[in-house]
Structure formats: structure tokens, C-alpha cells
mmCIF file of C-alpha atoms in Angstrom:
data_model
loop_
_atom_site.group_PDB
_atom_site.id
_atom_site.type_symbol
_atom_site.label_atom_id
_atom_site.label_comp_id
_atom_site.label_asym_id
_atom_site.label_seq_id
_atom_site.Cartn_x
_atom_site.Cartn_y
_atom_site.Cartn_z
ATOM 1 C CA UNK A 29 6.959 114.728 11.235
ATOM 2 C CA UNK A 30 8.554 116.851 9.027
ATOM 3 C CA UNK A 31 11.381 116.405 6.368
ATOM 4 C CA UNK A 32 14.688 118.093 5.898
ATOM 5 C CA UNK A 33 17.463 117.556 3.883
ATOM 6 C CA UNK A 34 20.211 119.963 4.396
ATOM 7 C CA UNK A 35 21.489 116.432 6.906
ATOM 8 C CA UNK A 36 22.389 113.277 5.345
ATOM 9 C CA UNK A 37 19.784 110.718 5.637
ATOM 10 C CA UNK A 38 20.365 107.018 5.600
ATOM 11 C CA UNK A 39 21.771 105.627 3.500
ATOM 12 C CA UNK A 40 21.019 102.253 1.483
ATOM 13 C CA UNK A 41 24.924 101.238 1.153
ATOM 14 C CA UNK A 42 28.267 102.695 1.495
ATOM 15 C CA UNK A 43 29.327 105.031 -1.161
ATOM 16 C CA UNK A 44 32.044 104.120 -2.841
ATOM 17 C CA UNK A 45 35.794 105.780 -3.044
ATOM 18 C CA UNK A 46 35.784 104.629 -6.940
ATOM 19 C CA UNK A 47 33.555 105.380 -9.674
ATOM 20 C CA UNK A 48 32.922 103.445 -12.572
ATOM 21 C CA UNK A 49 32.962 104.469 -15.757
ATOM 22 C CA UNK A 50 32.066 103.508 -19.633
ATOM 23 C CA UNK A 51 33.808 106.517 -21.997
ATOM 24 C CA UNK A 52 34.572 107.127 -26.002
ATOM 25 C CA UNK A 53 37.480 109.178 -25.422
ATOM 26 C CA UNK A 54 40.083 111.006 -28.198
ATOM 27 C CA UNK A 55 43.906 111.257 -26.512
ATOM 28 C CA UNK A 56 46.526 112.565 -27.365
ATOM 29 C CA UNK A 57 50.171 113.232 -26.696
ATOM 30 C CA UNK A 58 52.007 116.376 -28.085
ATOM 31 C CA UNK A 59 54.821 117.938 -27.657
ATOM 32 C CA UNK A 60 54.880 121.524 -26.526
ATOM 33 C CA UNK A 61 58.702 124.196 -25.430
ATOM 34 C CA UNK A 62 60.933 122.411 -22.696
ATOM 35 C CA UNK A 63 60.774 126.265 -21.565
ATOM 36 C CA UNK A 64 56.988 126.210 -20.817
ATOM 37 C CA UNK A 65 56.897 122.532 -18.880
ATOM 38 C CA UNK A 66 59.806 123.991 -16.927
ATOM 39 C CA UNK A 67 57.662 127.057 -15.814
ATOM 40 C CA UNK A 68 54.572 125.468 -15.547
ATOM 41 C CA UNK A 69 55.687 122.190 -12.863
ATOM 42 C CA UNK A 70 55.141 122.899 -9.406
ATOM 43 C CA UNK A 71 57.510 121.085 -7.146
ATOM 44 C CA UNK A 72 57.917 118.536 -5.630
ATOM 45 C CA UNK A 73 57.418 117.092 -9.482
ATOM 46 C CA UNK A 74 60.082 116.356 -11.757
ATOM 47 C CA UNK A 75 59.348 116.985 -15.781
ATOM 48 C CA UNK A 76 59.746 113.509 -17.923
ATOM 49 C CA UNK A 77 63.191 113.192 -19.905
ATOM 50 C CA UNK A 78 60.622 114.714 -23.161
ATOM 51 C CA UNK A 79 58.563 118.383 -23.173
ATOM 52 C CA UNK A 80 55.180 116.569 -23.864
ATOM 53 C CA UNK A 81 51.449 117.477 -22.822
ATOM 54 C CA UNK A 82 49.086 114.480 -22.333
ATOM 55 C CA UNK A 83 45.633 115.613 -23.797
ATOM 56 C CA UNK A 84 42.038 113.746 -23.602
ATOM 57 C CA UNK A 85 38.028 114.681 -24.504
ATOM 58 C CA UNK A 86 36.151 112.188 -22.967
ATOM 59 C CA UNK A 87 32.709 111.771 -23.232
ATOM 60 C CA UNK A 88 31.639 109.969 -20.104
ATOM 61 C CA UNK A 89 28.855 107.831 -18.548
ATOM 62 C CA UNK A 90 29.134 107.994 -14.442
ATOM 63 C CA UNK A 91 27.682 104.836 -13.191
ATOM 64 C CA UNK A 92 26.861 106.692 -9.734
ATOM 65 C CA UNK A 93 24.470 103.918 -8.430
ATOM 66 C CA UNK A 94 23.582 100.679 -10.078
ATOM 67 C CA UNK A 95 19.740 103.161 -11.097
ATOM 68 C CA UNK A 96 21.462 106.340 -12.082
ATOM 69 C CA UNK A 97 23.761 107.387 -14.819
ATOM 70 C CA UNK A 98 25.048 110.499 -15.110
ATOM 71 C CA UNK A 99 26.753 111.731 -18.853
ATOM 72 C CA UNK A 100 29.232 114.555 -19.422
ATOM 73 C CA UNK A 101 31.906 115.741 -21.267
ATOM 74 C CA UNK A 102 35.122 116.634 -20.169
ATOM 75 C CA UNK A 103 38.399 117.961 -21.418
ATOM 76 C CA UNK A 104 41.866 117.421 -19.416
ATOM 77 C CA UNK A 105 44.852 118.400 -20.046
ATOM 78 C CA UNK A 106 48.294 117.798 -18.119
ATOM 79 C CA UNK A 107 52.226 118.228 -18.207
ATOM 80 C CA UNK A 108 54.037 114.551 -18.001
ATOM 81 C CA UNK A 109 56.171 114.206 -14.729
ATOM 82 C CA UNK A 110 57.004 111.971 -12.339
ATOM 83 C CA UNK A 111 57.080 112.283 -8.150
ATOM 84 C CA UNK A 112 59.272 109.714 -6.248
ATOM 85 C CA UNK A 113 60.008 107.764 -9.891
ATOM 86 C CA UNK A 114 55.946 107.200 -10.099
ATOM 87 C CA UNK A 115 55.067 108.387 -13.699
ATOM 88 C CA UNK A 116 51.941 110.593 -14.455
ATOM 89 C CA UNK A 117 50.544 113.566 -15.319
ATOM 90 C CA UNK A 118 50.123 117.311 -13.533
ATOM 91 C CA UNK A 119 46.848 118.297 -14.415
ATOM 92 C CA UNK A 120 46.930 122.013 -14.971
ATOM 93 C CA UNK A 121 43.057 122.205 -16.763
ATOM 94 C CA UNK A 122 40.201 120.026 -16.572
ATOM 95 C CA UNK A 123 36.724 121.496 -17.378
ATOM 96 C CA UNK A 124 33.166 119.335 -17.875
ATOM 97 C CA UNK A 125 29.916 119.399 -17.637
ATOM 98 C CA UNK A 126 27.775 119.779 -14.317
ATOM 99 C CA UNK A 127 28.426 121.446 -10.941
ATOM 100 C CA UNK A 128 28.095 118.146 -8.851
ATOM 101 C CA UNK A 129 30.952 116.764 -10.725
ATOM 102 C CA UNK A 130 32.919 119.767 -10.576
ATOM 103 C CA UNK A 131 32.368 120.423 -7.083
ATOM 104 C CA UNK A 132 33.374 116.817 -5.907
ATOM 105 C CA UNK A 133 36.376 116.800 -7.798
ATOM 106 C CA UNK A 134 37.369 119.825 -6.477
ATOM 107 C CA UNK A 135 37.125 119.582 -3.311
ATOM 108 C CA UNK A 136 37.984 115.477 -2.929
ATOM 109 C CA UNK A 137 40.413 115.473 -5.307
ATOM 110 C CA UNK A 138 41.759 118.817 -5.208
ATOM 111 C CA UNK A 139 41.272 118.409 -8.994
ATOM 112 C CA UNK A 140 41.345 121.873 -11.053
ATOM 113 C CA UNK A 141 38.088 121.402 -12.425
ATOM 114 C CA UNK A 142 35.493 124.163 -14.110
ATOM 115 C CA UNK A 143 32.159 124.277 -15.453
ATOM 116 C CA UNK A 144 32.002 124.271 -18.893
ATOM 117 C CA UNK A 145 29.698 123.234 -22.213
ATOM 118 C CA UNK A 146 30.898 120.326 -23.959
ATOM 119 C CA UNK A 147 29.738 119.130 -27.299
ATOM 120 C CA UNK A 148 30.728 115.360 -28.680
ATOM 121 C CA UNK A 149 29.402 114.143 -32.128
ATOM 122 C CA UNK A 150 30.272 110.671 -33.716
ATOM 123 C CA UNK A 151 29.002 110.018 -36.719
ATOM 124 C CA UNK A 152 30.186 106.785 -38.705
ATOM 125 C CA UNK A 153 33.876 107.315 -38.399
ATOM 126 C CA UNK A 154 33.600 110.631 -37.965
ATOM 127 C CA UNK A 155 34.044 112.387 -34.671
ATOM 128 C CA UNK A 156 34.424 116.088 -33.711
ATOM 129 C CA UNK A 157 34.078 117.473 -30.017
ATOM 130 C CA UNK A 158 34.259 120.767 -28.262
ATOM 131 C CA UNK A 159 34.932 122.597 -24.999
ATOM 132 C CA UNK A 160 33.379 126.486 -24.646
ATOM 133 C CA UNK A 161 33.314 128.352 -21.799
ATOM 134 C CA UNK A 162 32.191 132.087 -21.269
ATOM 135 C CA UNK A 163 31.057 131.803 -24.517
ATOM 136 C CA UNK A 164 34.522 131.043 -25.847
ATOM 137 C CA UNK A 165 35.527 127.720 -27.806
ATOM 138 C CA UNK A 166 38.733 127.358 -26.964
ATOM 139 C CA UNK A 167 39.169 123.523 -27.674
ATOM 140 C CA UNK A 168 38.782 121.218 -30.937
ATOM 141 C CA UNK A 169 39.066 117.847 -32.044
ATOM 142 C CA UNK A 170 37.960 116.295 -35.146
ATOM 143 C CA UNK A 171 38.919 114.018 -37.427
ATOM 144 C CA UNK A 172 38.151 110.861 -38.524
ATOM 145 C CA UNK A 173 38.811 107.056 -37.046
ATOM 146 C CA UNK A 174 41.677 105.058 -38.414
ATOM 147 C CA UNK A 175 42.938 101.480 -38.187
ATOM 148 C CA UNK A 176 41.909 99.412 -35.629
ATOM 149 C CA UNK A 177 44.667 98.781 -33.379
ATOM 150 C CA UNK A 178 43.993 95.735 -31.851
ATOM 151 C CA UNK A 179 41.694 94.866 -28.217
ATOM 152 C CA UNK A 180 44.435 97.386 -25.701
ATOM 153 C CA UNK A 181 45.659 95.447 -22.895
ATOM 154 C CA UNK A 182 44.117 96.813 -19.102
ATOM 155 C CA UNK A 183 46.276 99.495 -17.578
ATOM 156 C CA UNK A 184 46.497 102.132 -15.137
ATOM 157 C CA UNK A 185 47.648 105.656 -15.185
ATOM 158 C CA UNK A 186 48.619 108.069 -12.770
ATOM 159 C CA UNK A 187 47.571 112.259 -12.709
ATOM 160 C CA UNK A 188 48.896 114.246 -9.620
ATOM 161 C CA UNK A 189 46.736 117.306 -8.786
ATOM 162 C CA UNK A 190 46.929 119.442 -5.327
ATOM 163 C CA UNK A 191 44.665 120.382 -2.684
ATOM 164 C CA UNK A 192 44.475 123.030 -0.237
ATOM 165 C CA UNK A 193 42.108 125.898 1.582
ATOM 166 C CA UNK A 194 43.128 129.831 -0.329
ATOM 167 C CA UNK A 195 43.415 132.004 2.716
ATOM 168 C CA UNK A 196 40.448 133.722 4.087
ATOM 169 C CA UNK A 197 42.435 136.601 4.766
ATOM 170 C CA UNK A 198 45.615 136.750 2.981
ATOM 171 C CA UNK A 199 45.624 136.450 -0.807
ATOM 172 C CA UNK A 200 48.165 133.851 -2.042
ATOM 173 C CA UNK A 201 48.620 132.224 0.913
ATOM 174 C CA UNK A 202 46.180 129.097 2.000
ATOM 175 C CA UNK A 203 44.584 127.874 5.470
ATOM 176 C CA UNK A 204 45.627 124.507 6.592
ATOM 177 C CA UNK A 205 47.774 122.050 5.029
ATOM 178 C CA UNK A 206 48.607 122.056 1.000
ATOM 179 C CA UNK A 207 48.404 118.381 -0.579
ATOM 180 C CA UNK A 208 49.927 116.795 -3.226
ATOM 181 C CA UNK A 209 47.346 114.206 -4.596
ATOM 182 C CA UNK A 210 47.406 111.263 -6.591
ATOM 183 C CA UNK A 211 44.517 110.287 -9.026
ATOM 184 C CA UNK A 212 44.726 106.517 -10.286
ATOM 185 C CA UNK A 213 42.267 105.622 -13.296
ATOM 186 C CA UNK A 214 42.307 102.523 -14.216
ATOM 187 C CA UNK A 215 41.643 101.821 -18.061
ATOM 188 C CA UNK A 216 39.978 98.520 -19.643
ATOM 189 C CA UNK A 217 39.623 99.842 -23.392
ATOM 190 C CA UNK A 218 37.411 97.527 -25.509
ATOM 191 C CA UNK A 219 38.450 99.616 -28.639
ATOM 192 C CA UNK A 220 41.185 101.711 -29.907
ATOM 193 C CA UNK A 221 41.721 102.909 -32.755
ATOM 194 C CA UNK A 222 44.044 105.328 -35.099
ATOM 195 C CA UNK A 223 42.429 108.802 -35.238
ATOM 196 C CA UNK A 224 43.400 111.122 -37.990
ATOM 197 C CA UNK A 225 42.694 114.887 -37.194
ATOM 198 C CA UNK A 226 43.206 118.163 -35.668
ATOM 199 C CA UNK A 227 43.238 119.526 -32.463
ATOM 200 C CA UNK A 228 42.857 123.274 -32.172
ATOM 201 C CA UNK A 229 43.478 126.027 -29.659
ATOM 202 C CA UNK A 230 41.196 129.372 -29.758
ATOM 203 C CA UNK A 231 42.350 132.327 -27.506
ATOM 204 C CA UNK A 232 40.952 132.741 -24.363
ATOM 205 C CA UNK A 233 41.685 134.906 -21.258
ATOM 206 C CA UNK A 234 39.848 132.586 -19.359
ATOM 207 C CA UNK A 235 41.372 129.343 -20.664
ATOM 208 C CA UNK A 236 44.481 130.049 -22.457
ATOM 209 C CA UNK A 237 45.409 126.383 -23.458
ATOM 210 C CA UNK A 238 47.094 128.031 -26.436
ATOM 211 C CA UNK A 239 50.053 129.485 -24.470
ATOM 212 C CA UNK A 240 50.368 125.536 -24.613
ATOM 213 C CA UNK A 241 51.451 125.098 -27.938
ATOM 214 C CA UNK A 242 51.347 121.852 -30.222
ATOM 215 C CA UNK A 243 54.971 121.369 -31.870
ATOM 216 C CA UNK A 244 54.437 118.144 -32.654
ATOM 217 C CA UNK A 245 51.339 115.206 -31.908
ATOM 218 C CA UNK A 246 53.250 112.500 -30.399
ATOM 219 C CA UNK A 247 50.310 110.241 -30.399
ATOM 220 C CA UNK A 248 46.371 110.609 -31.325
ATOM 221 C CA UNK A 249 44.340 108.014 -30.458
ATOM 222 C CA UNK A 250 40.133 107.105 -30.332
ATOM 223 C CA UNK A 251 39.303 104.738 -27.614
ATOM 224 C CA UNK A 252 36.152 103.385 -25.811
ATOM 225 C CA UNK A 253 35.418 101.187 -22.629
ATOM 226 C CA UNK A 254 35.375 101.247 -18.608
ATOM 227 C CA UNK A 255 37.249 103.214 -16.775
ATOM 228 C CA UNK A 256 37.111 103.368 -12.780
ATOM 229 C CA UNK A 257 38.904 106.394 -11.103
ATOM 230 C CA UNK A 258 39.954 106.764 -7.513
ATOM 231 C CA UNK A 259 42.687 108.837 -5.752
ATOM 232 C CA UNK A 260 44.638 109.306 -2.535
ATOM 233 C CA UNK A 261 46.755 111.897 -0.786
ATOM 234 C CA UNK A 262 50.534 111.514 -0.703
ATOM 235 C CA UNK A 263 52.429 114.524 1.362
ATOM 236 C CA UNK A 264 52.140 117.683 2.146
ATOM 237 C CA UNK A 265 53.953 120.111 0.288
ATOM 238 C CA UNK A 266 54.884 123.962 1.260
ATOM 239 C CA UNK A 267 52.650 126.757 0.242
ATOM 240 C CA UNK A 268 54.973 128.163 -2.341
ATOM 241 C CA UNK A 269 55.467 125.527 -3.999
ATOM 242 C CA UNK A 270 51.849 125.991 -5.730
ATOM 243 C CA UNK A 271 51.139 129.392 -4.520
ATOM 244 C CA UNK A 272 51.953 131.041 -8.160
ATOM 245 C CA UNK A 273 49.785 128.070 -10.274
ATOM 246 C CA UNK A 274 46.574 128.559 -8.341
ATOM 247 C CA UNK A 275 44.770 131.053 -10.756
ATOM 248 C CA UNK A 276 45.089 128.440 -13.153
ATOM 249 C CA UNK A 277 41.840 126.702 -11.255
ATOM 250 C CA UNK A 278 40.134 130.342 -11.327
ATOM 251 C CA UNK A 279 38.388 132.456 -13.725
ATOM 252 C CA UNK A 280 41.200 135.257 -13.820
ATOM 253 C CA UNK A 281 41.305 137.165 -17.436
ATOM 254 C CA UNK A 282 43.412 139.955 -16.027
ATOM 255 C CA UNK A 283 46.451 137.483 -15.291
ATOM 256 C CA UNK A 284 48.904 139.053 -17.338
ATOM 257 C CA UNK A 285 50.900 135.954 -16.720
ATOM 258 C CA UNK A 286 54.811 135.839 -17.614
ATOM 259 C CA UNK A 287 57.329 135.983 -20.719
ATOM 260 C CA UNK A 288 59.334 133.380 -21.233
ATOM 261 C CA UNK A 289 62.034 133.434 -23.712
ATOM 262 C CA UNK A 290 62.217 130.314 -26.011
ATOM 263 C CA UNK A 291 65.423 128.708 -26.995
ATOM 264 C CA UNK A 292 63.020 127.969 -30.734
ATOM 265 C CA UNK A 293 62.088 131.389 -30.799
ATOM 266 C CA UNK A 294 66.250 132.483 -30.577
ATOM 267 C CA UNK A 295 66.931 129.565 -33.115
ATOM 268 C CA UNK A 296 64.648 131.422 -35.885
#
């Protein structure tokens, strides 16, 4: 008798389609150029009535089985919209710790994930956090915790992502069916709090969230509890319709990306 793994052996339950989650998590809201949402939404998404970015560092422990436990950081970031009156968020960048995670949310999902180093540090009321990747930090948070805000009422929130097969032969162009996907994450905060701080953007060719740009924070919050996250697919959508987005979910410095012309920019 002889062992091998590369097939799935039994197993002692049935996975689950959720995972459950306990996280300390900083979000925010901002508020970025109407001119920037409006290139950056693929269709069949519609922009909400205000230009704003949602924003979130989470450091998370994944309750995978009731034995194991696995922690990470992770840093998401996504343009508010709405598909068929449904509320949510496009994620355009999400980057954490570990390749299982990654993997999975990739490919499940059709999540834009990437591997990256995360650092989270709370100290009293003090709590800064980081995202690097190819040796770049390109995100920062700190600041320190504020008034409490009261025990948050449960809620759920929506983020759409999509998923699809690149071509094997013809750049830009994908294999199969494109999907617009739905993750639902629902939120049972034990804490929340005011968070006075900064978030900062640091150039990167890799991960340019600063062509994002903060006008205004909307919102900055400091939260911890369970969260549980699931998804599902909801249509198929035509190839073009996130055909020029996709190198947002690859490691692409040489994107020279486009101009766009800023009615701000004009007004000064």
C-alpha cells in the first residue's frame, strides 16, 4: 500500500461554501475624481450617485476547520456601484498574505487577489498597518483609536468581482464564459470605533493605488468581530466588457495605462 496525494482523499465532512471569520479591521470611505470611477467601472455596473472608493486592512483569523486557524493580512480596495439596484463594491485590488488564500480566491471567486507582505501593529490605541509588495510599500494606515461608537448592528455587504479563463492563444481575449460575481460578507462587529489617522499611497508600477487619489475621507473607521464570506455567480457578461481591466489582477509595470483629463485639474 502506498500513499499519494495529488487525489483527494476522504474526507471527514463537507467543506463548506462560507468561511468564518474573527478580524480587527481599519475602513474607510474616500472620495476620489468622478473622471477616474467613470474609467475604471466595467459594465454591466453602474457608479453610485457619489465618486467614492471603499477601502479596508484587515487583519484576519480564517477559521478553516474547527483545529486550524489560519492568520493574514489583507488590503482591498473597490469603486462603489451598483448592478440591477444591488449596492456594493467593484473590487479592482485585493492583495494578502499566503498563496492558498490567494489561489482560492482567485480562481472561486474570480477575486483579483495577489501575494503580498502585510504588517499590522496595535499597540494601546495605537494602530499602524502596511501592504509591500516587490519590495514596494505602497499602502499605510496609522493613527490612533477614537470614540467608541456604540456595539454596530449585524449587516451585510456586497463586492462584485469577475471571473473568466485569459486565452491560451490570443492575448486579451479569454476561453470560456466571462462572469460577473457576487461576494456577500456578512459583518457582526463587536467593536467600532472612531479612528483618527492617515492613509498613504507610495508609487508603484506594480500597484499604483495612487492613480486613486484621496480628495476627501468620507469615513475612517476601526472595527473588530466575525465576519463569514461567501459568494455566487450572477450572469455572464461579454468579453469586452472587462477585457481592458484585466492587467489590473497582473504584475504588469510596463502598462503605460491612460490620461484622463480632470474637470479639478481644468478648474485650477
Amino acid at each position: 500500500m502506498t500513499r499519494l496525494r495529488y487525489v483527494q482523499g476522504p474526507m471527514p465532512s463537507a467543506p463548506s461554501a462560507s468561511l468564518n471569520n474573527t478580524v480587527r479591521t481599519v475602513r474607510a470611505l474616500y472620495e476620489t475624481d468622478p473622471e477616474i470611477i467613470h474609467a475604471m467601472l466595467p459594465r454591466p455596473l453602474v457608479a453610485a450617485a457619489k465618486p467614492e472608493i471603499f477601502l479596508q486592512f484587515a487583519h484576519v483569523a480564517m477559521h478553516v476547520t474547527p483545529e486550524t486557524t489560519v492568520e493574514i493580512g489583507a488590503l482591498t480596495a473597490a469603486i462603489m456601484c451598483s448592478h440591477e439596484g444591488v449596492p456594493g463594491g467593484y473590487v479592482f485590488h485585493m492583495a494578502m498574505e499566503g498563496e492558498s488564500v490567494v489561489t482560492s480566491g482567485r480562481e472561486r471567486f474570480g477575486e483579483p487577489k495577489k501575494i503580498a507582505e502585510t504588517t499590522f501593529e496595535k499597540n494601546g490605541d495605537h494602530v499602524r498597518a502596511t501592504c509591500s509588495r516587490h519590495g514596494i510599500t505602497y499602502f499605510e494606515v496609522e493613527g490612533r483609536l477614537g470614540a467608541d461608537q456604540g456595539l454596530p448592528t449585524p449587516f451585510e455587504e456586497y463586492f462584485y468581482c469577475y471571473k473568466g479563463l485569459p486565452s491560451i492563444s490570443t492575448p486579451g481575449e479569454f476561453d470560456g464564459d466571462v462572469y460577473l460575481t457576487r461576494l456577500n460578507w456578512k459583518r457582526n462587529y463587536n467593536l467600532r470605533r472612531d479612528f483618527e489617522g492617515e492613509i498613504r499611497f507610495h508609487e508603484s508600477a506594480w500597484d499604483p493605488l495612487v492613480d486613486v487619489p484621496i480628495r476627501r475621507i468620507v469615513s475612517l473607521d476601526y472595527v473588530e468581530g466575525a465576519t463569514n464570506t461567501s459568494g455566487q455567480l450572477l450572469c455572464t457578461v461579454p468579453h469586452d466588457y472587462i477585457a481592458p481591466f484585466w492587467v489590473q489582477r497582473n504584475d504588469v509595470p510596463s502598462n503605460p495605462g491612460i490620461e484622463i483629463e480632470l474637470a479639478s485639474a481644468k478648474a485650477a
